[in-house]
Every structure is written in C-alpha cells, then in structure tokens.
Short mmCIF file of C-alpha atoms in Angstrom, two decimals:
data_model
loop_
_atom_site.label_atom_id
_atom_site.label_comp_id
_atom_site.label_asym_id
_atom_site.label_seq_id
_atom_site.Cartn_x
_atom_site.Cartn_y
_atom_site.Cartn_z
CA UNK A 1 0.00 0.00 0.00
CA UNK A 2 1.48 3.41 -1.04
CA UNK A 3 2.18 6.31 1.45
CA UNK A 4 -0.97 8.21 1.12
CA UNK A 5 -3.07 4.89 2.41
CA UNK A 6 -0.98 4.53 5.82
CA UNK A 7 -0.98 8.48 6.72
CA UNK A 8 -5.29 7.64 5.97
CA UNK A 9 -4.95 4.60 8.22
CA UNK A 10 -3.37 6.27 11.09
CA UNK A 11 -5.69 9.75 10.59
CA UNK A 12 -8.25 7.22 11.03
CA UNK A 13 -6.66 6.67 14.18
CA UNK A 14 -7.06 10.44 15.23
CA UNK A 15 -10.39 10.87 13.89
CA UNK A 16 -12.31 8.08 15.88
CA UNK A 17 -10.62 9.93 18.65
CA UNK A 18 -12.29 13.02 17.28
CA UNK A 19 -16.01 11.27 17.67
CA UNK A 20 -15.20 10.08 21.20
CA UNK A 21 -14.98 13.70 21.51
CA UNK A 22 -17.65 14.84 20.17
CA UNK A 23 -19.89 12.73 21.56
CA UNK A 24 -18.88 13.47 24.84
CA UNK A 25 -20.63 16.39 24.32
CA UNK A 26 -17.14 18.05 22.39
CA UNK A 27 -19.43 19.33 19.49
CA UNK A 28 -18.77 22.89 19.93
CA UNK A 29 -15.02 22.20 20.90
CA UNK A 30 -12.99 25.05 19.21
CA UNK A 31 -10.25 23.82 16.45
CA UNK A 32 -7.62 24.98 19.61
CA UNK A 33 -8.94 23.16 21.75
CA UNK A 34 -9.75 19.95 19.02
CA UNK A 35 -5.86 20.25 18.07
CA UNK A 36 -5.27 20.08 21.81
CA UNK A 37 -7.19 16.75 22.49
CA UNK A 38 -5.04 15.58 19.75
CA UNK A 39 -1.83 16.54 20.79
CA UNK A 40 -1.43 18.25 18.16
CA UNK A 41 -0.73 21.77 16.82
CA UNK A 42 -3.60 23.61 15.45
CA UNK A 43 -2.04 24.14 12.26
CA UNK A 44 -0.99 20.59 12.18
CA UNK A 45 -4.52 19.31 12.92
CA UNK A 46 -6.03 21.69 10.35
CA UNK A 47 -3.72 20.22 7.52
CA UNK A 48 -4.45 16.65 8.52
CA UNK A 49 -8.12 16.44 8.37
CA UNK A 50 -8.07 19.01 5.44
CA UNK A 51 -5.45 16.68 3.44
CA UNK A 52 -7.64 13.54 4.53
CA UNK A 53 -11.33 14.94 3.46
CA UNK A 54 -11.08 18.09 2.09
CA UNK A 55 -12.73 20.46 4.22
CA UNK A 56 -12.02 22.19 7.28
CA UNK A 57 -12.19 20.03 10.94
CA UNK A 58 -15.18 22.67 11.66
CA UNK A 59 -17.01 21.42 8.84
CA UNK A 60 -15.93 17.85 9.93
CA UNK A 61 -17.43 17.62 13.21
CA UNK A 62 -20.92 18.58 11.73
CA UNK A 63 -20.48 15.33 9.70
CA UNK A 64 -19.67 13.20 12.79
CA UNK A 65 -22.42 14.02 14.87
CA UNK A 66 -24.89 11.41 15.71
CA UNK A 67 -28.38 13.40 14.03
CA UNK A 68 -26.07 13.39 10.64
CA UNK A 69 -27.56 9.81 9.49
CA UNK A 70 -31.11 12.33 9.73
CA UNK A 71 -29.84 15.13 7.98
CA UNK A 72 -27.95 12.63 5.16
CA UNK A 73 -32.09 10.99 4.43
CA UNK A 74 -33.54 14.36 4.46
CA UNK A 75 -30.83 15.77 1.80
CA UNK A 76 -29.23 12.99 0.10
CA UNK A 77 -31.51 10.26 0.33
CA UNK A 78 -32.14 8.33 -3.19
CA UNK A 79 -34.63 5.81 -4.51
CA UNK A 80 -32.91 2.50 -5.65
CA UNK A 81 -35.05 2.97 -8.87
CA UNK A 82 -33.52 6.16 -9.60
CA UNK A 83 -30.24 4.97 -9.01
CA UNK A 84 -30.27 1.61 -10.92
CA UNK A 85 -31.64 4.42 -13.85
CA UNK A 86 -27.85 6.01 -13.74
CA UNK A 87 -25.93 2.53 -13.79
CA UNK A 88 -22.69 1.77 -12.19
CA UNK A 89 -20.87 3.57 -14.94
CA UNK A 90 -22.52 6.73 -13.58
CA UNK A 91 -22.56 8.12 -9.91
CA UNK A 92 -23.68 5.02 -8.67
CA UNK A 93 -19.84 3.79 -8.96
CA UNK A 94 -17.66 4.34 -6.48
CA UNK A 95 -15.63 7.46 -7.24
CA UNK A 96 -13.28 6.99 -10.62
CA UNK A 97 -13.38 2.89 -9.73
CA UNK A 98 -14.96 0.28 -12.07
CA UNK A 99 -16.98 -2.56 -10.49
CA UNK A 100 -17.73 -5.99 -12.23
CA UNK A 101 -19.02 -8.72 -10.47
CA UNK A 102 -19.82 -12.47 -10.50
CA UNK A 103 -22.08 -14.00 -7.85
CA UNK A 104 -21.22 -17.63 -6.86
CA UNK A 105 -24.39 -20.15 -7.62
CA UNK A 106 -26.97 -21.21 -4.80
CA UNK A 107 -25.38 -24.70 -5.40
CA UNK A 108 -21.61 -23.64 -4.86
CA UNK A 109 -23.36 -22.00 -1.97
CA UNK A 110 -24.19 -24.75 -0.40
CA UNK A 111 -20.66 -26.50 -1.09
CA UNK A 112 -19.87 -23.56 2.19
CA UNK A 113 -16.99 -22.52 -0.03
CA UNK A 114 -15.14 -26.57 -0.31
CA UNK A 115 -13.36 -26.87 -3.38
CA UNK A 116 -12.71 -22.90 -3.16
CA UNK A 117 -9.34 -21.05 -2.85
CA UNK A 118 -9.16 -17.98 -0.68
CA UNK A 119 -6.59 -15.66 -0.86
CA UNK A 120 -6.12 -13.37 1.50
CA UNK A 121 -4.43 -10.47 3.51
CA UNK A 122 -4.02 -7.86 5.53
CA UNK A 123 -3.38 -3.85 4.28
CA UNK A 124 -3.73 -0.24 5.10
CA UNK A 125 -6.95 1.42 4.60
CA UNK A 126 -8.54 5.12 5.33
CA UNK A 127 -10.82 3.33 7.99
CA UNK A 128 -7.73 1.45 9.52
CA UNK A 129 -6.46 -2.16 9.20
CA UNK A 130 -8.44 -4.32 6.55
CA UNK A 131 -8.39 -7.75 6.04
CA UNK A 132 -9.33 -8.60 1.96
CA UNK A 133 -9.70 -11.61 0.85
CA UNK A 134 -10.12 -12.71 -3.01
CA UNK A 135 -10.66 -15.79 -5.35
CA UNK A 136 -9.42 -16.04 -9.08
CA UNK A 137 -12.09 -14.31 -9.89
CA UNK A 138 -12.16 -11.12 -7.73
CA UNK A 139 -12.32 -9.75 -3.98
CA UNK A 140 -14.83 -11.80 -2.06
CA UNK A 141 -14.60 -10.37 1.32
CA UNK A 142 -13.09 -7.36 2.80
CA UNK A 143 -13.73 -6.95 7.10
CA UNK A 144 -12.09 -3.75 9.02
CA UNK A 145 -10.24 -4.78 11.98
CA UNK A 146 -9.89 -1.09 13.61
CA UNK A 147 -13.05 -1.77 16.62
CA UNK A 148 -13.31 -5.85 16.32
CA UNK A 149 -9.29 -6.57 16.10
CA UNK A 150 -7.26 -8.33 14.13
CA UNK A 151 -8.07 -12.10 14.85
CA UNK A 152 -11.64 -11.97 15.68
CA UNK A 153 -11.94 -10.38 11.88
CA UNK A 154 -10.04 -13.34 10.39
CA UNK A 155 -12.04 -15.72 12.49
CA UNK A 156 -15.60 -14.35 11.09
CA UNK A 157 -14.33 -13.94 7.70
CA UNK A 158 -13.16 -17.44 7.23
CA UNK A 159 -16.43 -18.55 9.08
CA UNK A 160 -18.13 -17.36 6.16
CA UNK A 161 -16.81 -19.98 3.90
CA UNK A 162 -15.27 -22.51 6.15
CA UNK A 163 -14.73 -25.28 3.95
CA UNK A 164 -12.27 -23.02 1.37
CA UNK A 165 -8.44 -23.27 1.11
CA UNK A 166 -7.54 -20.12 2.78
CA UNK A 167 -3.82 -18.57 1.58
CA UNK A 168 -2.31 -15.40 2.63
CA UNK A 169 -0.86 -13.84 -0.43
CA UNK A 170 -1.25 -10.03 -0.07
CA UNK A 171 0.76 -9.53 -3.39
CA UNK A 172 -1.75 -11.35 -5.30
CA UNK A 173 -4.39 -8.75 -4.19
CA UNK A 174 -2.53 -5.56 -3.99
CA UNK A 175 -3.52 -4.26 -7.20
CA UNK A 176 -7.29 -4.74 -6.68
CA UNK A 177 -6.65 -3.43 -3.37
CA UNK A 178 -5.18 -0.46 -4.73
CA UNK A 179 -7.51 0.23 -7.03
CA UNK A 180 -10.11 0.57 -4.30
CA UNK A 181 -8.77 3.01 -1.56
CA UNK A 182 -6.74 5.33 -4.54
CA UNK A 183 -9.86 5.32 -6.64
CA UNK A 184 -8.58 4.02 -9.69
CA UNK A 185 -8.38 1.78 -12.06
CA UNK A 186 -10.58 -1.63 -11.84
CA UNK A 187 -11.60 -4.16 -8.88
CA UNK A 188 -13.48 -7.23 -9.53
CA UNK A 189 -16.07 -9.06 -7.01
CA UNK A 190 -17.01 -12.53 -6.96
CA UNK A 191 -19.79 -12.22 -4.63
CA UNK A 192 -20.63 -15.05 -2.37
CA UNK A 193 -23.69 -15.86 -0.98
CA UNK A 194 -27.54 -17.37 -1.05
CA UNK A 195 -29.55 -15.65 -3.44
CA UNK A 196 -31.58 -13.26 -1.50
CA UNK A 197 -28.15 -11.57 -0.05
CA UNK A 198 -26.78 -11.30 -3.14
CA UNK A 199 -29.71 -9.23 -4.22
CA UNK A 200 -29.60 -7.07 -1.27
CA UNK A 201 -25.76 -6.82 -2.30
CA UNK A 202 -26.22 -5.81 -5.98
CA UNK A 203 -28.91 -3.17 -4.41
CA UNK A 204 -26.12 -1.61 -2.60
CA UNK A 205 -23.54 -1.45 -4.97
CA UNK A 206 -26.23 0.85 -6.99
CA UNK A 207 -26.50 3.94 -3.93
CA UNK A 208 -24.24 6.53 -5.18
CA UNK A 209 -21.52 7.84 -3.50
CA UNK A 210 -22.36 10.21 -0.47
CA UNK A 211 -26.52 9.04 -0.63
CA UNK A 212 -28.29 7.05 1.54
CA UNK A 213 -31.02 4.69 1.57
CA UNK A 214 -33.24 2.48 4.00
CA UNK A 215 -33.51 -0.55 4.68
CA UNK A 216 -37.51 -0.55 3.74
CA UNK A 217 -36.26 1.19 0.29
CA UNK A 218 -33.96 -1.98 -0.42
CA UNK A 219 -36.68 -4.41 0.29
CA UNK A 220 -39.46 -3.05 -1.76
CA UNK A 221 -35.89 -2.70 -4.70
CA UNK A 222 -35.24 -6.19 -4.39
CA UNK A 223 -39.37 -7.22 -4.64
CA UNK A 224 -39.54 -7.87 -0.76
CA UNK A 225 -41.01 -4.73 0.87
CA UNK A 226 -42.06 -7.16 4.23
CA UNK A 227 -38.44 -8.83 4.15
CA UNK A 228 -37.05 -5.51 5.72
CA UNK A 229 -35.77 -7.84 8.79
CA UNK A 230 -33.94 -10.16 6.63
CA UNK A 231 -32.69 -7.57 4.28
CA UNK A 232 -31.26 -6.14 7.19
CA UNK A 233 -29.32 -9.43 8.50
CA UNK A 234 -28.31 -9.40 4.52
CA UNK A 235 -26.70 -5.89 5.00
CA UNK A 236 -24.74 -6.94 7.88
CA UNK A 237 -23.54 -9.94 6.38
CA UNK A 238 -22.09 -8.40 3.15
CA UNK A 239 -18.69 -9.55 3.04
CA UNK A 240 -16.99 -6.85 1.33
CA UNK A 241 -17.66 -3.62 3.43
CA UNK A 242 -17.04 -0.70 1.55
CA UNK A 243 -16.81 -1.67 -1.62
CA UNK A 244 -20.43 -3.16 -1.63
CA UNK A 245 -21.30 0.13 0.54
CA UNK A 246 -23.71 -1.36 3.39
CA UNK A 247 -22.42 1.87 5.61
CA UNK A 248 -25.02 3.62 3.54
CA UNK A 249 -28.30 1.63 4.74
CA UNK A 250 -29.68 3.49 7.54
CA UNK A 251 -33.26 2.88 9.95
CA UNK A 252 -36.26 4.84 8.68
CA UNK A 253 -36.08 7.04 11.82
CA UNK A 254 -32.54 8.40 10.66
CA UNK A 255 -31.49 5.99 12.91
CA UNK A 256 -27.49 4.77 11.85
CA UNK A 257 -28.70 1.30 12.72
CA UNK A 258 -26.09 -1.33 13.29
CA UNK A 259 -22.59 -2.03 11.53
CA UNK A 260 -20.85 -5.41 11.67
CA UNK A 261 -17.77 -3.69 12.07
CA UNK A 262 -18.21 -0.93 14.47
CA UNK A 263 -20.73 2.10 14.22
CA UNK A 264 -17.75 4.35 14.64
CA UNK A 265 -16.48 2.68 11.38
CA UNK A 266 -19.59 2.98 9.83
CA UNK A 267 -19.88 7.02 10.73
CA UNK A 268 -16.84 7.33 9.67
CA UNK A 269 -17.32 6.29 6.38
CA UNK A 270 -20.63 8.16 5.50
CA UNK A 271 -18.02 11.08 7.00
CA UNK A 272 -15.65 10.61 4.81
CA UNK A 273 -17.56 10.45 1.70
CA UNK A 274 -19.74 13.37 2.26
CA UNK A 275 -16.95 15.94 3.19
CA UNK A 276 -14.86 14.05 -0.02
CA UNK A 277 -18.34 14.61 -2.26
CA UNK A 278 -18.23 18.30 -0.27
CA UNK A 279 -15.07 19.42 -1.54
CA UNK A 280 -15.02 18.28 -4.75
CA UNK A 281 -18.60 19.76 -5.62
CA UNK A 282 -16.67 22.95 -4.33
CA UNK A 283 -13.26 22.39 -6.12
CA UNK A 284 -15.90 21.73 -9.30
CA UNK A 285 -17.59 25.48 -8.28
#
C-alpha cells in the first residue's frame, strides 16, 4: 500500500478519537482546543483532516455528529429505482473505480466454499487495518479490523466460507486493493452468498456515493417490501464492506442502525464520503 493509504490509516486513528470527543458532548469544541485533544498543533490538525477529506475540521465535526444519518435521508436520500436508472458507470460507482461482479451459484453456496481457494491479507486502509480476501475471480470479502481486532476479523471472515483453502498472499491482491482506496483503475467481485443476499448486495452497490437509503427502500428494490428484517441481517452480512457500501443503509427514523464492524467505522465512512463529495462539488464550483 502506497504512502498516502498509511498516513489515511493512522488519521483514522485520530479521527475516531475526534467522535469520542464529540460525543462526549465536544461538538462545539474550538479547532484549539480539538488540536489540543489531539496533541497536536492547530495548524498541524487543520492540515491533517483538510489533506484527509477536504474540508475544514469545523465542517468535519458537523459530519460526525450522531443526528447526521437524519440530515444525510432528508438531503441525500435516493430511490434505488432512480439509481439503478444512472448505472454503475454513472454516480452510482464508487468514485473513478470500475466494479464488475460475479455471484457464486446457490449450489456452490451450499458447497460452504469446499473446493474454493481464498486468498487473503491484511493492508492499510482510510478506515484502519483491513483484512481482503479474493478468489481467481475477484475480492470476495473485505472486514475492518480497527473496533473488532485483528483475529476476531479473520475468524468471522473465514467462518463465512469454512470449507475453502484459505492462503495469505497479499501480493496477489494488492492491485485490486489499490484500485479501491486510490480510486482508480478496476476491482473485480465474486460475490458469495444465497440468493436473497446477493440481491440485497447488488442493491447496494447501486446507492451513489455520499446518498443514503433504508432498509424498507432496499426491500421493496429487491421485490420484498415485508423482508425488511432479513434484508437487514443481509446488509450486515455483506462480506466486502465498503466496496459493496452497506455503511449507507440506515433505519427509517434516521437511525445509523447497526454495523458489523463498528458504528464508529460505519460514521466514519458516510463522513468521509460526504466531506470528499463536499469538496469536490466545491473544487468543481
């Protein structure tokens, strides 16, 4: 992983220090007295969260507040329908990056991933350590370490499919790896899972960066509008966080819900895209 992906893993670092903050009741905490917290410099913690999202650490802790997820489905909510309209090749992609996708069969399924080989390994990510995991045919499972730890991660990931040949081979997935955290280039999925997740899955991959949707939305997308409850335990069990963006499913009552990886993870990320969508809608002005 280049340099610019470890100095976003460790701001990561800082900034769920940051919401710890703020939701001790920090929200109104002056940048001095942010930069202070930090241990660090106020010019020093001005450049960091600028370089890392693109607007000010002001603007920042507006995004990290807990009645964001209400504010995000009042202004930036969107109908799958409308979305699956603009395609993947449109907004609905995530940033410059290029998703194509194979889903296993209910059959191989079943097999609980026997006969499968699993690479796998652990990198640098803005959202801290993640584990990714790939087959021949493209990333199957990515899981953030950064509020579960590092062996409790590998131990539900390979859960998942716990009859696959699992081998670590990091260099094998570096370039798909890098393709998804310096949005670039192309990243392949080979989704696995029964039939009703992977629909919930492909629903996902079609909210556009910085929008978000509910979980009753997905289930009337996907021709289920009383399966909300087990499009829900689909959402949570999507293998590749991130990439197949689950952090952007949120409760009706602008609730954040849960996130199998942490809800600090999961504010962060709807964070980090909508200050990233922020400043380049004002770099674009």
């Amino acid at each position: 992983m280049n340099i610019q992906t470890r100095e976003q893993s460790y701001h990561y670092g800082v900034m769920r220090r940051a919401i710890e903050l703020i939701d001790d009741g920090g929200e109104d905490l002056t940048l001095a007295e942010l930069a202070a917290a930090m241990d660090m410099s106020p010019a020093h913690f001005q450049r960091l969260f600028s370089a890392w999202v693109g607007v000010s650490p002001k603007r920042y802790q507006q995004y990290l507040r807990l009645g964001h997820a209400k504010t995000l489905l009042q202004d930036h909510f969107t109908t799958l329908e409308a979305a699956h309209a603009v395609g993947l090749s449109g907004s609905g992609r995530l940033h410059d990056l290029f998703l194509r996708w194979e889903a296993m069969s209910p059959g191989e399924y079943a097999r609980k991933g026997a006969g499968l080989r699993i690479l796998w390994g652990w990198f640098d990510s803005p959202f801290g350590l993640v584990l990714v995991m790939g087959t021949e045919k493209g990333i199957c499972g990515m899981g953030f370490a950064a509020e579960t730890g590092a062996e409790p991660t590998m131990a539900d990931m390979r859960s998942r499919w716990p009859d696959a040949d699992f081998v670590e081979d990091p260099m094998a997935l570096r370039a798909m790896v890098e393709a998804i955290f310096d949005q670039r280039g192309e990243a392949a999925l080979h989704m696995i899972g029964a039939p009703l997740q992977i629909k919930v899955w492909e629903a996902l991959l079609r909210i556009p960066s910085g929008q978000v949707t509910t979980y009753s939305e997905i289930a009337h997308a996907i021709g289920a509008p009383r399966a909300v409850r087990a499009v829900g335990t689909a959402v949570g069990r999507n293998p590749v966080s991130w990439l197949i963006p689950c952090h952007r499913a949120l409760r009706k009552s602008g609730a954040l819900g849960g996130y199998h990886w942490g809800l600090p993870v999961k504010r962060a990320m709807l964070a980090y895209e909508a200050a990233r969508d922020e400043g380049q809608q004002d770099g674009a002005a």
